């Protein structure tokens, strides 16, 4: 039932919580083997859409802070012109049947790229085996959005094996910090408070680039778990255009409510800009709900932020049905 | 300040003027980083999309104050800010210089101009008295000229070939009351627009959103077709969301978009599809851009408001002046 129907899977808040808190275990399961490191000088590019793209988005943010090479994440089926023979492409697709990713695989194969597929099966898996490309299997019996830990861990193995950065070691070292967050006594209060503030609204979740994957994940969860219309966007870009729409009464959109994810990586400049944005919106009659994620490390912050979002959406679903 | 209607009308002329601008630069680069915010960043989005399948080196758009760690001496950075005073862009410029990147500044003045002059950075000056968001014709042309000089892709001929068609398209859609732009504006007023596109029109869909924000003073959003899955369709089909207005921007054969529309039809989901049938992907992009700009201006006119001023941004800048 769960295979190949990524976007249509409906699951209960209870099972969603179980999946969310098992992310550290999922990561450790993949990272139990040592990684053989090589060196590679060419281009590397990640591809993915939908739920499967979140792991790539998180990895890109981490690599922006830690890598000497630009490793982009492409959300779509078009292949950049600079990807050519011998370059490494990493495709993330839980079902392995995403039409965009299948098309992307074929384009990359035509160009002579070395392809790594992280998938549970489907057409991608079959093509990968037939072509002698690299296949990284994730369990096929879970909903696609619950494969984040597996996807991220496999991705870190590939990145480290290409000699880009020690992503795998870094991720392994941070699993305990994620577990510690899950065990923190204030977590359930945060979940309750955020869930209550979102019920009855059309949430728009905004974040700075280092936390944008979390905003995207929250928006996906609100759609998929709660059937709630929701949006996401980036700060401080918001201040240069969107703030105008939000600053006008727009009687047709009273339920739209802004939730700003904020973290310790904000520079002093960004801190002041985002504070000022919130003050300006309040002056123009719009409230801003701020959600703070204080983990210093980008990987930890993004993983914990995604888990928090999953727990919040599970709780919203309960609140909506009670 | 030149009136909005005049600036929109001359977009094609502005773009055409820049086609004769050629740029030469010494050195080899591994990647290109385009830094900017808001109206100045839209040109970067569009250039990045135009070159996506043709450039032999990666191009990244950054709408932030910090530059990524990988940016260094083999990175070409273009910092664009029309006013020259956008704090995030100025900070990105300083970061790029400190990282040893080769930097080009595109600006009409302000602090960026001063810093670039001090540092001996190459400056491409913008004409004065425009709304930053409407200087896009120049910004696209100048950014493209620099990108082309180092990336090996050449879009100039494709643009030149469609200039006349773009003028004709503008004249066709712009008449008030009877033209397509006005009619679409009427249907969008009082709704929350969501632009849905495939990857080929994602930057233009974003332009529509920001123009609806600034000119029409409307909240608006974008999605790519792959983000608009079955769950999203269910949500949009629901009654409580009937105030949303889906606009599908279709610029090429896109099986995903066609699939999404077929599923929307099955669910009885209301949407408007705008198909662009230009002779090339490039032409479709610019046709879509022109249409969105005019719709946003007419949405303001229908509401009886001036599309030019942006009070929340002005207030934000006032407050930032005190705090920074």
Coordinates of C-alpha atoms in Angstrom, one line a residue:
Chain A
X1 CA 0.0 0.0 0.0
X2 CA 2.8 2.4 0.8
X3 CA 5.0 1.7 -2.2
X4 CA 4.8 4.0 -5.2
X5 CA 2.0 6.2 -3.8
X6 CA 4.3 8.7 -2.0
X7 CA 1.9 11.6 -2.0
X8 CA -1.3 9.8 -1.2
X9 CA -0.2 8.0 1.9
X10 CA -2.3 8.9 4.9
X11 CA -1.1 7.9 8.3
X12 CA -2.1 8.4 11.9
X13 CA -0.6 11.0 14.3
X14 CA 0.6 8.1 16.5
X15 CA 2.5 6.4 13.8
X16 CA 3.8 9.8 12.5
X17 CA 5.3 10.4 16.0
X18 CA 7.0 7.0 15.9
X19 CA 8.5 7.6 12.5
X20 CA 9.6 11.1 13.6
X21 CA 11.5 10.1 16.7
X22 CA 13.1 7.1 14.9
X23 CA 15.1 9.4 12.6
X24 CA 18.3 9.2 14.7
X25 CA 18.0 5.3 14.7
X26 CA 17.4 5.3 10.9
X27 CA 20.6 7.4 10.4
X28 CA 22.7 5.1 12.6
X29 CA 21.4 2.0 10.8
X30 CA 22.9 3.3 7.6
X31 CA 26.1 4.7 9.1
X32 CA 27.1 1.5 10.8
X33 CA 29.6 0.6 8.1
X34 CA 32.9 2.5 7.5
X35 CA 33.1 4.7 4.4
X36 CA 35.8 4.3 1.9
X37 CA 37.0 7.7 0.8
X38 CA 38.2 8.6 -2.7
X39 CA 39.1 11.9 -4.3
X40 CA 37.1 13.4 -7.1
X41 CA 37.7 16.7 -8.9
X42 CA 34.7 16.9 -11.2
X43 CA 31.2 18.2 -10.6
X44 CA 28.7 16.7 -8.2
X45 CA 25.0 17.5 -8.3
X46 CA 22.0 16.3 -6.3
X47 CA 18.5 15.9 -7.7
X48 CA 15.1 15.3 -6.0
X49 CA 11.5 16.5 -5.8
X50 CA 8.8 16.3 -3.2
X51 CA 9.4 14.6 0.1
X52 CA 12.7 13.1 -1.1
X53 CA 14.1 16.5 -1.8
X54 CA 14.4 17.6 1.8
X55 CA 17.5 15.5 2.5
X56 CA 19.2 17.1 -0.5
X57 CA 18.2 20.6 0.6
X58 CA 19.6 20.0 4.1
X59 CA 22.8 18.6 2.6
X60 CA 23.2 21.6 0.4
X61 CA 22.9 24.0 3.3
X62 CA 25.5 21.9 5.2
X63 CA 27.9 21.9 2.2
X64 CA 27.5 25.6 1.8
X65 CA 29.0 26.0 5.2
X66 CA 31.6 23.2 5.0
X67 CA 32.6 22.4 1.4
X68 CA 35.2 24.0 -0.9
X69 CA 33.1 22.9 -3.9
X70 CA 29.7 24.0 -4.9
X71 CA 27.3 21.0 -4.8
X72 CA 23.8 22.1 -5.8
X73 CA 20.5 20.5 -5.1
X74 CA 18.2 20.7 -8.2
X75 CA 14.5 20.4 -7.5
X76 CA 13.3 19.4 -10.9
X77 CA 14.0 17.3 -14.0
X78 CA 16.2 19.6 -15.9
X79 CA 20.0 18.7 -15.9
X80 CA 22.4 21.6 -15.7
X81 CA 24.5 22.2 -18.8
X82 CA 27.8 21.7 -16.9
X83 CA 27.1 18.1 -15.9
X84 CA 29.0 15.9 -18.2
X85 CA 30.9 12.6 -18.7
X86 CA 32.4 11.3 -15.4
X87 CA 30.5 13.8 -13.2
X88 CA 28.6 12.4 -10.2
X89 CA 24.8 12.8 -10.0
X90 CA 22.9 11.8 -6.9
X91 CA 19.2 11.1 -7.4
X92 CA 16.9 11.1 -4.4
X93 CA 13.5 9.4 -5.0
X94 CA 11.8 7.3 -2.4
X95 CA 9.5 5.4 -4.7
X96 CA 11.9 5.3 -7.6
X97 CA 9.0 6.0 -9.9
X98 CA 8.9 9.8 -9.8
X99 CA 8.5 10.8 -13.5
X100 CA 10.8 13.8 -13.1
X101 CA 13.6 11.7 -11.6
X102 CA 13.2 8.9 -14.1
X103 CA 13.6 11.5 -16.9
X104 CA 16.5 13.1 -15.1
X105 CA 18.2 9.7 -14.8
X106 CA 17.9 9.1 -18.5
X107 CA 19.4 12.6 -19.3
X108 CA 22.3 12.0 -17.0
X109 CA 22.9 8.5 -18.4
X110 CA 23.0 10.0 -21.9
X111 CA 25.7 12.4 -20.8
X112 CA 27.8 9.7 -19.3
X113 CA 27.5 10.7 -15.7
X114 CA 28.1 8.4 -12.8
X115 CA 24.7 8.0 -11.1
X116 CA 23.9 7.3 -7.5
X117 CA 20.3 6.5 -6.8
X118 CA 18.9 6.6 -3.2
X119 CA 15.6 4.8 -3.5
X120 CA 13.4 2.0 -2.2
X121 CA 12.8 0.5 -5.6
X122 CA 10.8 1.3 -8.7
X123 CA 12.0 2.1 -12.2
X124 CA 15.1 4.0 -10.9
X125 CA 16.3 0.9 -9.0
X126 CA 15.8 -1.3 -12.0
X127 CA 17.6 1.0 -14.4
X128 CA 20.4 1.5 -11.8
X129 CA 21.0 -2.3 -11.5
X130 CA 20.8 -2.8 -15.3
X131 CA 23.2 0.0 -16.0
X132 CA 25.7 -1.0 -13.3
X133 CA 25.2 2.3 -11.5
X134 CA 25.3 2.9 -7.7
X135 CA 22.1 1.9 -5.8
X136 CA 21.5 2.8 -2.1
X137 CA 18.4 1.1 -0.9
X138 CA 16.0 2.6 1.7
X139 CA 13.3 0.4 3.3
X140 CA 10.2 0.1 1.1
X141 CA 7.6 -0.3 3.8
X142 CA 7.5 3.3 5.2
X143 CA 5.7 6.4 3.9
X144 CA 8.0 8.5 1.7
X145 CA 8.2 11.5 4.0
X146 CA 9.4 9.2 6.8
X147 CA 12.5 8.2 4.9
X148 CA 14.4 11.4 5.8
X149 CA 16.9 9.8 8.1
X150 CA 17.8 7.1 5.6
X151 CA 18.0 9.5 2.7
X152 CA 20.2 11.9 4.6
X153 CA 22.5 9.2 5.9
X154 CA 23.0 7.6 2.4
X155 CA 23.7 11.0 1.0
X156 CA 26.3 11.7 3.6
X157 CA 28.0 8.4 2.7
X158 CA 28.2 9.3 -1.0
X159 CA 29.5 12.8 -0.2
X160 CA 32.2 11.5 2.1
X161 CA 33.2 8.7 -0.3
X162 CA 33.7 11.3 -3.0
X163 CA 36.2 13.0 -0.7
X164 CA 34.2 16.3 -0.6
X165 CA 33.8 16.6 3.2
X166 CA 33.5 14.1 6.1
X167 CA 29.7 14.4 6.1
X168 CA 29.2 10.9 7.2
X169 CA 31.4 11.2 10.3
X170 CA 29.9 14.6 11.1
X171 CA 26.4 13.2 10.9
X172 CA 27.2 10.2 13.0
X173 CA 28.7 12.5 15.7
X174 CA 25.6 14.5 15.8
X175 CA 23.0 11.8 16.3
X176 CA 23.2 12.0 20.1
X177 CA 22.5 15.7 20.0
X178 CA 19.3 15.0 18.0
X179 CA 18.3 12.3 20.6
X180 CA 19.0 14.7 23.4
X181 CA 16.6 17.3 21.7
X182 CA 14.0 14.6 21.5
X183 CA 14.4 13.9 25.2
X184 CA 14.2 17.5 26.3
X185 CA 11.3 18.1 28.7
X186 CA 10.2 21.3 26.9
X187 CA 9.7 19.7 23.6
X188 CA 6.1 18.6 24.2
X189 CA 5.2 22.1 25.4
X190 CA 6.7 23.6 22.3
X191 CA 4.8 21.2 20.1
X192 CA 1.5 21.9 21.8
X193 CA 2.0 25.7 21.7
X194 CA 3.0 25.8 18.0
X195 CA 0.2 23.4 17.0
X196 CA -2.4 25.5 18.9
X197 CA -1.2 28.7 17.3
X198 CA -1.5 27.1 13.8
X199 CA -4.9 25.6 14.0
X200 CA -7.5 27.7 12.3
X201 CA -4.9 29.7 10.3
X202 CA -3.4 29.3 6.9
X203 CA 0.2 29.1 8.0
X204 CA 3.1 30.6 6.0
X205 CA 6.4 29.3 7.4
X206 CA 9.4 31.5 6.7
X207 CA 13.1 30.9 7.4
X208 CA 16.6 32.1 6.5
X209 CA 18.4 30.0 3.9
X210 CA 20.2 27.8 6.5
X211 CA 16.8 26.6 7.8
X212 CA 14.7 26.8 4.6
X213 CA 14.6 23.0 4.3
X214 CA 12.7 23.0 7.6
X215 CA 10.1 25.5 6.4
X216 CA 9.6 23.3 3.3
X217 CA 9.2 20.2 5.4
X218 CA 6.6 21.9 7.6
X219 CA 4.7 23.0 4.6
X220 CA 4.7 19.5 3.2
X221 CA 3.6 18.1 6.5
X222 CA 0.7 20.5 6.9
X223 CA -0.5 19.6 3.4
X224 CA 0.0 15.9 3.7
X225 CA -0.8 15.2 7.3
X226 CA -3.4 17.9 8.1
X227 CA -4.9 18.7 4.7
X228 CA -4.1 22.4 5.6
X229 CA -3.4 25.0 3.0
X230 CA 0.0 26.3 3.8
X231 CA 3.0 28.1 2.2
X232 CA 6.7 28.7 2.9
X233 CA 9.2 31.3 1.9
X234 CA 12.6 32.8 2.7
X235 CA 13.9 35.5 4.9
X236 CA 15.1 38.2 4.5
X237 CA 14.1 38.2 0.9
X238 CA 10.5 38.6 2.2
X239 CA 11.4 42.2 3.2
X240 CA 12.0 43.2 -0.4
X241 CA 8.6 42.3 -1.9
X242 CA 6.2 40.0 0.1
X243 CA 6.1 42.3 3.1
X244 CA 4.1 44.8 0.9
X245 CA 1.3 42.3 0.4
X246 CA 1.3 41.2 4.0
X247 CA 1.3 44.9 5.1
X248 CA -2.0 45.7 3.4
X249 CA -5.3 44.8 4.9
X250 CA -6.2 42.3 2.1
X251 CA -9.6 41.4 3.6
X252 CA -9.6 38.3 1.4
X253 CA -6.7 36.7 3.3
X254 CA -7.3 37.3 7.0
X255 CA -6.3 33.7 8.0
X256 CA -2.9 33.9 6.5
X257 CA -0.5 33.9 9.4
X258 CA 3.3 34.2 9.4
X259 CA 5.5 31.7 11.4
X260 CA 9.2 32.7 11.4
X261 CA 11.8 30.0 12.1
X262 CA 14.8 31.6 13.7
X263 CA 18.2 30.2 14.8
X264 CA 21.6 31.1 16.2
X265 CA 23.3 31.3 12.8
X266 CA 21.8 34.7 12.1
X267 CA 24.4 37.4 11.8
X268 CA 23.9 40.6 13.8
X269 CA 22.7 42.3 10.6
X270 CA 20.2 39.6 9.8
X271 CA 19.0 39.5 13.4
X272 CA 18.2 43.2 13.3
X273 CA 16.6 43.0 9.9
X274 CA 14.3 40.1 10.8
X275 CA 13.4 41.7 14.2
X276 CA 12.6 44.9 12.3
X277 CA 10.5 43.0 9.8
X278 CA 8.4 41.5 12.6
X279 CA 8.0 45.0 14.2
X280 CA 7.0 46.5 10.8
X281 CA 4.4 43.8 10.2
X282 CA 2.9 44.3 13.7
X283 CA 2.6 48.0 12.9
X284 CA 0.7 47.1 9.8
X285 CA -1.6 44.8 11.7
X286 CA -0.1 41.4 11.1
X287 CA 1.2 39.1 13.9
X288 CA 4.4 37.1 13.5
X289 CA 4.8 33.9 15.5
X290 CA 8.5 33.3 16.1
X291 CA 9.8 29.7 16.6
X292 CA 13.3 29.5 17.8
X293 CA 15.6 26.5 17.1
X294 CA 18.8 27.1 19.1
X295 CA 21.0 24.3 17.9
X296 CA 24.3 25.7 16.8
X297 CA 25.1 23.0 14.2
X298 CA 23.3 23.3 10.9
X299 CA 22.8 19.6 10.4
X300 CA 21.4 19.2 13.9
X301 CA 19.2 22.2 13.6
X302 CA 17.7 21.1 10.3
X303 CA 17.1 17.5 11.5
X304 CA 15.6 18.7 14.8
X305 CA 13.5 21.3 13.0
X306 CA 12.1 18.7 10.6
X307 CA 11.2 16.4 13.6
X308 CA 9.6 19.3 15.4
X309 CA 7.5 20.0 12.3
X310 CA 6.5 16.4 12.1
X311 CA 5.4 16.3 15.7
X312 CA 3.5 19.6 15.3
X313 CA 1.6 18.4 12.3
X314 CA 0.8 15.1 14.1
X315 CA -0.6 17.2 17.0
X316 CA -2.5 19.5 14.7
X317 CA -4.2 16.5 13.1
X318 CA -5.3 15.4 16.5
X319 CA -6.6 18.8 17.4
X320 CA -8.5 19.1 14.1
X321 CA -10.2 15.8 14.6
X322 CA -11.2 16.3 18.2
Chain B
X1 CA 10.7 58.8 -10.8
X2 CA 9.5 57.4 -14.2
X3 CA 5.8 56.3 -13.9
X4 CA 5.3 52.5 -13.6
X5 CA 3.3 52.3 -16.8
X6 CA 6.1 53.9 -18.8
X7 CA 8.8 51.7 -17.2
X8 CA 6.8 48.5 -18.0
X9 CA 6.1 49.7 -21.6
X10 CA 9.9 50.2 -22.2
X11 CA 11.0 46.9 -20.7
X12 CA 11.6 45.4 -24.2
X13 CA 13.5 48.5 -25.3
X14 CA 15.6 48.4 -22.2
X15 CA 16.4 44.8 -22.8
X16 CA 17.2 45.4 -26.4
X17 CA 19.6 48.3 -25.5
X18 CA 21.7 45.9 -23.4
X19 CA 22.1 43.4 -26.2
X20 CA 24.9 45.4 -27.7
X21 CA 26.7 45.6 -24.4
X22 CA 29.7 43.2 -24.5
X23 CA 31.8 42.4 -21.5
X24 CA 35.3 41.0 -21.4
X25 CA 37.0 39.5 -18.4
X26 CA 40.3 37.8 -17.8
X27 CA 40.7 34.6 -16.0
X28 CA 39.0 31.2 -15.6
X29 CA 36.2 30.6 -13.2
X30 CA 34.8 27.4 -11.6
X31 CA 31.4 28.9 -10.7
X32 CA 29.3 32.1 -10.7
X33 CA 27.5 33.5 -7.7
X34 CA 24.8 36.1 -8.3
X35 CA 24.1 38.1 -5.2
X36 CA 21.1 40.4 -4.8
X37 CA 17.7 41.0 -3.1
X38 CA 14.2 41.7 -4.2
X39 CA 13.8 43.5 -7.5
X40 CA 17.5 43.4 -8.2
X41 CA 17.6 39.6 -7.6
X42 CA 14.8 38.8 -10.0
X43 CA 17.2 39.4 -13.0
X44 CA 19.6 37.0 -11.4
X45 CA 16.9 34.4 -11.1
X46 CA 16.0 34.9 -14.8
X47 CA 19.5 34.8 -16.1
X48 CA 20.3 31.7 -14.0
X49 CA 17.3 30.0 -15.5
X50 CA 18.1 31.1 -19.0
X51 CA 21.6 29.7 -18.7
X52 CA 20.7 26.6 -16.7
X53 CA 20.9 24.1 -19.5
X54 CA 23.7 25.9 -21.4
X55 CA 26.3 27.1 -19.0
X56 CA 29.5 25.1 -18.7
X57 CA 30.0 26.2 -15.0
X58 CA 27.5 26.3 -12.2
X59 CA 25.5 29.5 -11.5
X60 CA 24.0 30.1 -8.1
X61 CA 21.7 32.8 -7.0
X62 CA 22.1 34.0 -3.4
X63 CA 19.6 36.2 -1.7
X64 CA 21.4 36.5 1.6
X65 CA 24.1 38.6 3.3
X66 CA 26.7 35.8 3.6
X67 CA 28.4 34.0 0.9
X68 CA 29.0 30.3 0.9
X69 CA 32.3 28.8 2.0
X70 CA 33.1 27.4 -1.5
X71 CA 33.2 30.9 -3.0
X72 CA 36.8 31.9 -3.5
X73 CA 39.4 33.1 -6.0
X74 CA 37.9 31.0 -8.8
X75 CA 34.4 32.3 -8.2
X76 CA 32.9 35.2 -10.2
X77 CA 30.5 37.2 -8.0
X78 CA 28.0 39.7 -9.4
X79 CA 26.5 41.9 -6.8
X80 CA 23.4 43.7 -8.0
X81 CA 21.5 46.3 -6.1
X82 CA 19.8 49.1 -7.9
X83 CA 19.9 51.6 -5.1
X84 CA 23.4 50.4 -3.9
X85 CA 22.2 50.6 -0.4
X86 CA 20.6 47.2 0.2
X87 CA 22.3 46.0 3.4
X88 CA 22.3 42.3 2.6
X89 CA 23.8 42.9 -0.9
X90 CA 26.5 45.3 0.5
X91 CA 27.4 42.7 3.1
X92 CA 27.6 40.0 0.4
X93 CA 29.9 42.3 -1.6
X94 CA 32.2 42.7 1.4
X95 CA 32.1 39.0 2.0
X96 CA 33.0 38.2 -1.6
X97 CA 35.9 40.7 -1.6
X98 CA 37.2 39.3 1.6
X99 CA 37.0 35.8 0.2
X100 CA 39.2 36.8 -2.7
X101 CA 36.4 36.4 -5.3
X102 CA 36.4 38.3 -8.6
X103 CA 33.6 40.8 -8.1
X104 CA 31.4 42.8 -10.5
X105 CA 29.0 45.5 -9.1
X106 CA 25.8 46.4 -11.0
X107 CA 24.3 49.5 -9.4
X108 CA 22.9 53.0 -9.9
X109 CA 24.8 54.4 -6.9
X110 CA 24.7 54.3 -3.2
X111 CA 27.1 52.6 -0.8
X112 CA 27.9 49.7 -3.2
X113 CA 29.1 52.2 -5.8
X114 CA 31.3 53.9 -3.2
X115 CA 32.8 50.6 -2.0
X116 CA 33.4 49.4 -5.5
X117 CA 35.1 52.6 -6.5
X118 CA 37.3 52.4 -3.4
X119 CA 38.2 48.8 -4.1
X120 CA 38.8 49.3 -7.8
X121 CA 36.0 46.8 -8.5
X122 CA 34.5 46.7 -12.0
X123 CA 31.2 48.7 -11.9
X124 CA 28.4 48.4 -14.4
X125 CA 26.3 51.5 -13.9
X126 CA 22.5 51.4 -14.1
X127 CA 20.3 54.3 -15.4
X128 CA 18.8 56.6 -12.7
X129 CA 15.2 57.3 -11.7
X130 CA 13.7 53.8 -12.1
X131 CA 11.9 51.6 -9.6
X132 CA 14.4 48.9 -8.8
X133 CA 11.9 46.2 -9.7
X134 CA 11.3 47.8 -13.1
X135 CA 15.0 48.2 -14.1
X136 CA 14.8 44.5 -14.9
X137 CA 15.4 45.0 -18.7
X138 CA 18.8 46.5 -18.0
X139 CA 19.6 44.2 -15.1
X140 CA 18.9 41.1 -17.1
X141 CA 21.0 42.3 -20.1
X142 CA 24.0 43.4 -18.1
X143 CA 24.0 40.3 -15.9
X144 CA 23.7 38.1 -18.9
X145 CA 26.6 39.8 -20.7
X146 CA 28.9 39.1 -17.7
X147 CA 27.6 35.5 -17.3
X148 CA 28.1 34.8 -21.0
X149 CA 31.6 36.1 -20.9
X150 CA 32.7 33.4 -18.5
X151 CA 30.2 30.5 -18.8
X152 CA 30.3 29.8 -22.5
X153 CA 26.5 30.1 -23.0
X154 CA 25.2 32.6 -25.5
X155 CA 21.5 33.6 -25.2
X156 CA 21.9 37.0 -26.9
X157 CA 20.8 35.9 -30.3
X158 CA 17.8 34.1 -28.9
X159 CA 16.7 37.3 -27.2
X160 CA 17.4 39.4 -30.3
X161 CA 15.3 37.1 -32.4
X162 CA 12.2 37.6 -30.2
X163 CA 12.4 41.4 -29.5
X164 CA 9.9 42.3 -32.2
X165 CA 7.5 39.5 -31.2
X166 CA 7.7 40.7 -27.6
X167 CA 6.8 44.2 -28.6
X168 CA 3.8 42.9 -30.5
X169 CA 2.8 40.7 -27.6
X170 CA 3.0 43.7 -25.2
X171 CA 0.8 45.7 -27.5
X172 CA -1.7 42.9 -27.7
X173 CA -2.1 42.2 -24.0
X174 CA -1.8 45.8 -22.6
X175 CA -5.0 47.6 -23.7
X176 CA -7.1 48.6 -20.7
X177 CA -10.5 47.0 -20.1
X178 CA -10.2 44.8 -23.3
X179 CA -6.7 43.3 -23.1
X180 CA -5.8 40.0 -21.6
X181 CA -3.8 41.6 -18.8
X182 CA -6.7 43.7 -17.6
X183 CA -9.1 40.8 -17.8
X184 CA -6.8 38.6 -15.7
X185 CA -6.3 41.4 -13.2
X186 CA -10.1 41.6 -12.8
X187 CA -10.3 37.9 -12.0
X188 CA -7.4 38.1 -9.5
X189 CA -8.6 41.0 -7.4
X190 CA -9.9 39.8 -4.1
X191 CA -8.2 36.4 -4.3
X192 CA -4.9 34.9 -3.1
X193 CA -3.0 34.1 -6.3
X194 CA -0.8 30.9 -6.5
X195 CA 1.3 30.6 -9.6
X196 CA 2.0 27.1 -10.6
X197 CA 4.7 26.4 -13.2
X198 CA 7.2 23.9 -14.5
X199 CA 10.9 24.4 -14.0
X200 CA 11.3 26.4 -17.2
X201 CA 9.1 29.2 -15.9
X202 CA 9.9 29.1 -12.2
X203 CA 11.7 32.4 -12.1
X204 CA 9.0 34.2 -14.0
X205 CA 6.3 32.7 -11.7
X206 CA 8.4 34.2 -8.8
X207 CA 8.4 37.5 -10.7
X208 CA 4.6 37.4 -10.9
X209 CA 4.4 36.9 -7.2
X210 CA 6.7 39.7 -6.3
X211 CA 5.0 42.1 -8.7
X212 CA 1.6 41.2 -7.2
X213 CA 3.2 41.9 -3.8
X214 CA 4.7 45.3 -4.7
X215 CA 2.5 46.7 -7.4
X216 CA -0.9 45.3 -6.4
X217 CA -0.1 45.1 -2.7
X218 CA -1.3 41.5 -2.6
X219 CA -0.1 38.4 -0.9
X220 CA 0.8 35.7 -3.5
X221 CA 2.7 32.5 -3.7
X222 CA 4.4 30.1 -6.2
X223 CA 4.7 26.4 -6.6
X224 CA 6.5 24.2 -9.1
X225 CA 4.3 21.4 -10.5
X226 CA 6.2 18.7 -8.7
X227 CA 5.4 20.4 -5.3
X228 CA 1.7 20.4 -6.2
X229 CA 1.0 16.8 -5.4
X230 CA -2.2 15.0 -4.7
X231 CA -2.4 16.3 -1.1
X232 CA -2.1 19.9 -2.4
X233 CA -4.8 19.2 -5.0
X234 CA -7.1 17.8 -2.3
X235 CA -6.5 20.9 -0.2
X236 CA -7.1 23.3 -3.1
X237 CA -10.2 21.5 -4.1
X238 CA -11.7 22.0 -0.6
X239 CA -14.3 24.7 -0.2
X240 CA -12.5 26.6 2.5
X241 CA -9.7 27.4 0.0
X242 CA -12.0 28.7 -2.7
X243 CA -10.5 32.2 -2.1
X244 CA -7.3 31.0 -3.6
X245 CA -6.8 31.5 -7.3
X246 CA -4.5 29.0 -9.2
X247 CA -2.8 30.3 -12.3
X248 CA -0.9 27.7 -14.2
X249 CA 1.9 29.1 -16.3
X250 CA 2.7 26.7 -19.2
X251 CA 5.6 27.6 -21.4
X252 CA 6.6 24.3 -23.0
X253 CA 5.6 20.7 -23.3
X254 CA 5.4 19.8 -19.7
X255 CA 3.9 16.4 -18.9
X256 CA 3.9 17.2 -15.2
X257 CA 1.8 20.3 -15.6
X258 CA -0.6 18.6 -18.0
X259 CA -0.9 15.8 -15.4
X260 CA -1.6 18.3 -12.6
X261 CA -4.2 20.0 -14.7
X262 CA -5.9 16.7 -15.6
X263 CA -6.0 15.8 -11.9
X264 CA -7.4 19.3 -11.1
X265 CA -10.1 18.7 -13.7
X266 CA -11.0 15.4 -12.1
X267 CA -11.4 17.0 -8.7
X268 CA -13.3 20.0 -10.0
X269 CA -10.5 22.4 -8.9
X270 CA -10.8 25.9 -10.3
X271 CA -7.8 27.3 -12.1
X272 CA -6.7 29.4 -15.0
X273 CA -4.1 28.2 -17.4
X274 CA -2.0 30.7 -19.4
X275 CA -0.1 29.0 -22.2
X276 CA 2.7 30.8 -23.9
X277 CA 3.3 29.7 -27.5
X278 CA 6.4 31.7 -28.4
X279 CA 8.9 30.3 -30.8
X280 CA 11.4 29.5 -28.1
X281 CA 11.7 28.9 -24.4
X282 CA 13.4 32.3 -24.1
X283 CA 10.5 34.1 -25.8
X284 CA 8.0 32.3 -23.6
X285 CA 9.9 33.5 -20.5
X286 CA 9.8 37.1 -21.6
X287 CA 6.1 36.9 -22.8
X288 CA 5.2 35.6 -19.4
X289 CA 7.2 38.3 -17.6
X290 CA 5.5 41.1 -19.6
X291 CA 2.0 39.7 -18.9
X292 CA 2.6 39.3 -15.2
X293 CA 4.0 42.9 -14.9
X294 CA 0.9 44.4 -16.6
X295 CA -1.5 42.3 -14.6
X296 CA 0.0 43.5 -11.4
X297 CA -0.2 47.2 -12.5
X298 CA -3.8 46.8 -13.5
X299 CA -4.7 45.0 -10.2
X300 CA -3.5 48.2 -8.5
X301 CA -5.5 50.4 -10.8
X302 CA -8.7 48.3 -10.4
X303 CA -8.3 48.7 -6.6
X304 CA -7.8 52.5 -7.0
X305 CA -4.3 52.5 -5.5
X306 CA -0.9 53.7 -6.8
X307 CA 1.3 50.8 -7.8
X308 CA 4.5 52.8 -7.2
X309 CA 4.8 53.4 -3.4
X310 CA 5.5 50.4 -1.1
X311 CA 4.8 51.8 2.4
X312 CA 5.7 48.6 4.4
X313 CA 9.2 48.6 2.8
X314 CA 9.6 52.3 3.3
X315 CA 8.7 51.9 7.0
X316 CA 11.0 49.0 7.4
X317 CA 13.9 51.0 5.9
X318 CA 13.1 53.9 8.2
X319 CA 13.3 51.6 11.2
X320 CA 16.5 49.9 9.9
X321 CA 18.1 53.3 9.5
X322 CA 17.6 53.9 13.2
X323 CA 18.8 50.4 14.3
X324 CA 21.7 49.7 12.1

